[in-house]
Amino acid sequence: MSASTAKPLLSLKGISKSFPGVKALQNVHLDLYPGEIHALMGENGAGKSTLLKVMFGAYSADEGAFELSGEPVSIRGPVDALHKGISMVHQELSLVPQLSAIQNIVLGWEKSVAGFIDWSAARREALAALARLDFQGNPHVPVSRLSVGQQQTVELARAIAANAKIIILDEPTASLSTKESEKLFSILRELRADGHALVYVSHRLAEVFDLADRATVLRDGQYVGTLLRGPDLNETSLVKMMVGRSLEDFAIQHEATLGAVALKVDGLARNGVFQNVSFEVRRGEIVGMAGMVGAGRTEVARCIAGADRIDAGSVSVNGKALSLSSPSDAVRAGIAFLTEDRKHQGLALRMSLAKNATLTRVPTRMGFINRTKQAADAKSALASVGARMPTTRLAGQLSGGNQQKVVLAKWLLSGCDIFIFDEPTRGIDVGAKAEIYALMRDLADKGAAILMISSDLPEVLRMSDRVLVMREGTLSGEVARAEATEERIIAFASGGNTWQS
Amino acid sequence: MAKLEAANASPGAAATEKWSVRRLFSEWRELGIIAALIMTVLVFTAIDPEFLSSYNLVNIVLQASVTAILAMAVTFVIITGGIDLSIGTALALSAVVSGLLMSQGYPLPVVVLGTLATGALAGLFNGTIITLSGITPFVVTLGSMSIFSGLALIVSGGQTVYGIPPEFSDLLAGKIGPIPTPIVIAFVVLVVSSVVMRMTKLGEYLIALGGAREVARLAGIKVGFYTAIAYVISSSLAAVGAMVTVGRLGAADPALGADLLLPAIAAAVMGGADLNGGEGSMLGAVIGALLIATLQAGLTFLNVQAFYQQVAIGVVIILALLSNRLQKA
């Protein structure tokens, strides 16, 4: 590491960018040296995405200097950025699902001989890049058949095949399992050793401490500071820089007062996905559900919520078995399902907050929608989740944390009292995370029954009164709050142990 | 925290105060198509001031009335993210049934109910198949387009139905006060459709399931039911268009439908309906229909050959969609 003496590969000086009515970036600095992993930190809405887009040429800055190896340049768009050695691995993967890994890697770069794609050259280059990343999947089948982790490796291979020295990673571990994440980290370390400069965006602080040589923090579009790896780079200082205050109330000390069984799942199965899943959730209780990605947790939730067909077993609410043929049956029984994918399953992005919040219960008067009440209902529900925003704003304009609050507001208005949260804080920054946690706890204290699916172990440990663990489509363990440790959960999730209460 | 909120609140507040043409166009989606219509009228008037005579204007609106009704019909479906290619032949089928009922001397309420029921059944057929089978609306309605056309020919024996009693023609193609009845009917359809879309739960659900089907489904909205309703409304409105057509022509031609489909979809889309669903405007669809009728009338007025008219209208439709797109971006 010679970060202090070497010449920066990329240097951003005094970058500003405005959108109508919003100053997204103001006077932001960032130096990127060869052979470093540089974490870019900040809450949602802090300007990280905008800065990434400026680096990648998707936006042009209003002000400021953009230098590559000391030369001022202007980036005219993502393709130009790639030609200049800057590549981006997007949070939502941007591969063409129907094409193979090889086809995806050379997409847009195909060398042609007499108008035909030179597949042998393409295959050679792509396979070389994949081999460097120790890719284990089949490079010839459509990438949609690969695991998320493998797809991400393909994206990285794209960057390497394009000979990009600068690789930007936007929340690369958001949808990876622990094992896949570990693999990614070792790849990133190798790339660093080879002199690549990596920009790394993540909400998971542990990863940042693990990987980053330096961390630059943005807040409200402004440059707050850069921390070097060392004693200064710790949770307290980072969080304080990110949110502008320390997070004393982050850990929630709590004794749940348990009520009657609200949700009972008995022998639930969906062919080929999961089998024989039985558990109960009581009122006042938050039950965590841990497990690897692909263990079948979301699928169980979808069946309880009526979104997928159940092949065997039953779901009862307050002791009464439900006949679930569609989500409307579950909603009527009081089950709210807050999906992991808020953009496609949680919110109608082109509709206003008022319409989104009241979607399950549109207030009407004599057959017509009562717009005044609709706005008032939405406003009070949004206020109760700590989101004070004009209800006329469109849902698509909000940051991840606020989107989750709107989804929560919607389900509060629905009158449901059994909540299934699937990855409730995925893609949400630290400040909003604490608020979501407090809201969930508050709901439980008011008598709601909560099932929380999460891949974030610290979150599972922090929030759950009881932890269920799934592995390969079965419930592999249950751990009481007092005995819950990361090691025990991982043991159940990865098959070290079988059932034990 | 207080500072943060103030910072968050100010852009919104500033935006409501700041007025700009761009903002006006993006807020009021119909403005673009209205501007296009006014420009078209102005261009034709500049070429020949006679174009603006009141007879001609009323005539254009009259010509546009059936296209406008069909454009609104298909807008209901497009908003849900679907498409109804069968509205033209659903109109033909309803027209034939209507013509037969009229010519056999049934009283008005029977004629109206019979025609509307025909349309509603056609829509129910589309909606049920789409909901239950999961086949894309494009394919289902492509099939039913042919089915309805065939049924129209079967019911009419392949012959145009004549012998419409004059009282029906007088009623459907006459005037209410100074205004031709078809215009009044189209206007009533516009008002009712706009109210349904903007002010009722049904309208809100149709938009929600077009823009975010899975979100709506998981929120407990019965998406299958509401999808089917959209097709029932669409074909029922086609039946309304059928009665107007039969009244105006004094006959019911089973081969009517084919020419009506494309202008209707073009008008709906020009008026702001998003073929991906989630957006659409009844007023926009009507103005789109007026724009097409104005072009036809203007070009005919200027003695442009029919072949060239088709090319010109096609070009204008593409231009209008292009400007819609730019307006959104």
PDB file of N, CA, C and O in Angstrom, chain A residues 31 34 88 119 151 173 180 252 261 270 292 296 315 318 325 334 345 366 429 457 500:
ATOM      1  N   ASP A  31     -10.131  10.937  -4.257  1.00  0.00           N
ATOM      2  CA  ASP A  31      -8.940  10.458  -4.956  1.00  0.00           C
ATOM      3  C   ASP A  31      -8.940   8.947  -4.881  1.00  0.00           C
ATOM      4  O   ASP A  31      -9.224   8.373  -3.841  1.00  0.00           O
ATOM      5  N   PRO A  34      -4.179   3.464  -7.355  1.00  0.00           N
ATOM      6  CA  PRO A  34      -4.094   2.066  -7.799  1.00  0.00           C
ATOM      7  C   PRO A  34      -3.801   1.177  -6.588  1.00  0.00           C
ATOM      8  O   PRO A  34      -3.027   1.553  -5.708  1.00  0.00           O
ATOM      9  N   MET A  88     -18.406  -0.501 -14.022  1.00  0.00           N
ATOM     10  CA  MET A  88     -19.284  -0.508 -12.861  1.00  0.00           C
ATOM     11  C   MET A  88     -20.028  -1.831 -12.743  1.00  0.00           C
ATOM     12  O   MET A  88     -20.558  -2.338 -13.720  1.00  0.00           O
ATOM     13  N   TRP A 119     -16.230 -15.639 -32.521  1.00  0.00           N
ATOM     14  CA  TRP A 119     -16.564 -16.271 -31.238  1.00  0.00           C
ATOM     15  C   TRP A 119     -15.367 -16.912 -30.565  1.00  0.00           C
ATOM     16  O   TRP A 119     -15.298 -16.992 -29.351  1.00  0.00           O
ATOM     17  N   GLN A 151     -23.467 -14.798 -11.079  1.00  0.00           N
ATOM     18  CA  GLN A 151     -23.785 -13.729 -12.015  1.00  0.00           C
ATOM     19  C   GLN A 151     -22.919 -12.514 -11.734  1.00  0.00           C
ATOM     20  O   GLN A 151     -22.466 -11.816 -12.634  1.00  0.00           O
ATOM     21  N   THR A 173     -22.742  -7.024  -2.167  1.00  0.00           N
ATOM     22  CA  THR A 173     -23.120  -8.183  -1.350  1.00  0.00           C
ATOM     23  C   THR A 173     -24.590  -8.180  -0.963  1.00  0.00           C
ATOM     24  O   THR A 173     -25.032  -9.063  -0.244  1.00  0.00           O
ATOM     25  N   GLU A 180     -20.912 -16.691  -0.458  1.00  0.00           N
ATOM     26  CA  GLU A 180     -20.643 -16.006  -1.719  1.00  0.00           C
ATOM     27  C   GLU A 180     -19.916 -14.688  -1.475  1.00  0.00           C
ATOM     28  O   GLU A 180     -19.034 -14.297  -2.231  1.00  0.00           O
ATOM     29  N   ILE A 252     -31.348  -2.451  20.931  1.00  0.00           N
ATOM     30  CA  ILE A 252     -32.641  -2.358  21.596  1.00  0.00           C
ATOM     31  C   ILE A 252     -32.710  -3.385  22.712  1.00  0.00           C
ATOM     32  O   ILE A 252     -32.687  -4.594  22.472  1.00  0.00           O
ATOM     33  N   VAL A 261     -51.219 -17.092  20.456  1.00  0.00           N
ATOM     34  CA  VAL A 261     -50.649 -17.442  19.157  1.00  0.00           C
ATOM     35  C   VAL A 261     -51.475 -16.767  18.061  1.00  0.00           C
ATOM     36  O   VAL A 261     -52.688 -16.960  17.981  1.00  0.00           O
ATOM     37  N   ARG A 270     -44.330 -26.766  -0.205  1.00  0.00           N
ATOM     38  CA  ARG A 270     -44.525 -26.419  -1.608  1.00  0.00           C
ATOM     39  C   ARG A 270     -43.546 -27.291  -2.384  1.00  0.00           C
ATOM     40  O   ARG A 270     -42.332 -27.275  -2.123  1.00  0.00           O
ATOM     41  N   MET A 292     -29.453 -19.367   4.734  1.00  0.00           N
ATOM     42  CA  MET A 292     -28.744 -18.930   3.535  1.00  0.00           C
ATOM     43  C   MET A 292     -29.746 -18.455   2.487  1.00  0.00           C
ATOM     44  O   MET A 292     -30.906 -18.867   2.499  1.00  0.00           O
ATOM     45  N   GLY A 296     -35.194 -21.138   1.205  1.00  0.00           N
ATOM     46  CA  GLY A 296     -36.644 -21.277   1.103  1.00  0.00           C
ATOM     47  C   GLY A 296     -37.426 -20.360   2.019  1.00  0.00           C
ATOM     48  O   GLY A 296     -38.639 -20.503   2.153  1.00  0.00           O
ATOM     49  N   VAL A 315     -52.175 -22.955   7.238  1.00  0.00           N
ATOM     50  CA  VAL A 315     -51.823 -21.695   7.884  1.00  0.00           C
ATOM     51  C   VAL A 315     -53.045 -21.264   8.686  1.00  0.00           C
ATOM     52  O   VAL A 315     -54.146 -21.184   8.140  1.00  0.00           O
ATOM     53  N   ASN A 318     -55.184 -16.816  14.475  1.00  0.00           N
ATOM     54  CA  ASN A 318     -56.021 -16.808  15.674  1.00  0.00           C
ATOM     55  C   ASN A 318     -56.778 -18.122  15.830  1.00  0.00           C
ATOM     56  O   ASN A 318     -57.961 -18.129  16.187  1.00  0.00           O
ATOM     57  N   SER A 325     -56.244 -18.684  -1.396  1.00  0.00           N
ATOM     58  CA  SER A 325     -56.118 -18.870  -2.836  1.00  0.00           C
ATOM     59  C   SER A 325     -55.494 -17.652  -3.502  1.00  0.00           C
ATOM     60  O   SER A 325     -55.072 -17.710  -4.645  1.00  0.00           O
ATOM     61  N   GLY A 334     -55.590 -10.596   7.985  1.00  0.00           N
ATOM     62  CA  GLY A 334     -54.733  -9.731   8.788  1.00  0.00           C
ATOM     63  C   GLY A 334     -53.248  -9.950   8.609  1.00  0.00           C
ATOM     64  O   GLY A 334     -52.444  -9.522   9.433  1.00  0.00           O
ATOM     65  N   GLN A 345     -42.528  -5.010  -5.785  1.00  0.00           N
ATOM     66  CA  GLN A 345     -43.601  -5.708  -5.091  1.00  0.00           C
ATOM     67  C   GLN A 345     -44.197  -4.901  -3.951  1.00  0.00           C
ATOM     68  O   GLN A 345     -45.221  -5.270  -3.414  1.00  0.00           O
ATOM     69  N   MET A 366     -69.875   7.458  -0.701  1.00  0.00           N
ATOM     70  CA  MET A 366     -70.918   7.265  -1.714  1.00  0.00           C
ATOM     71  C   MET A 366     -70.331   6.790  -3.038  1.00  0.00           C
ATOM     72  O   MET A 366     -70.646   7.300  -4.104  1.00  0.00           O
ATOM     73  N   ASP A 429     -30.023   2.728   4.834  1.00  0.00           N
ATOM     74  CA  ASP A 429     -28.854   3.213   5.549  1.00  0.00           C
ATOM     75  C   ASP A 429     -29.037   3.115   7.058  1.00  0.00           C
ATOM     76  O   ASP A 429     -30.133   2.908   7.568  1.00  0.00           O
ATOM     77  N   LEU A 457     -27.096 -11.196  10.009  1.00  0.00           N
ATOM     78  CA  LEU A 457     -27.093 -11.857  11.321  1.00  0.00           C
ATOM     79  C   LEU A 457     -27.143 -10.903  12.509  1.00  0.00           C
ATOM     80  O   LEU A 457     -27.893 -11.134  13.456  1.00  0.00           O
ATOM     81  N   GLN A 500     -32.851 -28.744  17.179  1.00  0.00           N
ATOM     82  CA  GLN A 500     -32.519 -28.638  18.599  1.00  0.00           C
ATOM     83  C   GLN A 500     -33.208 -27.386  19.107  1.00  0.00           C
ATOM     84  O   GLN A 500     -33.149 -26.337  18.479  1.00  0.00           O
TER      85      GLN A 500
END
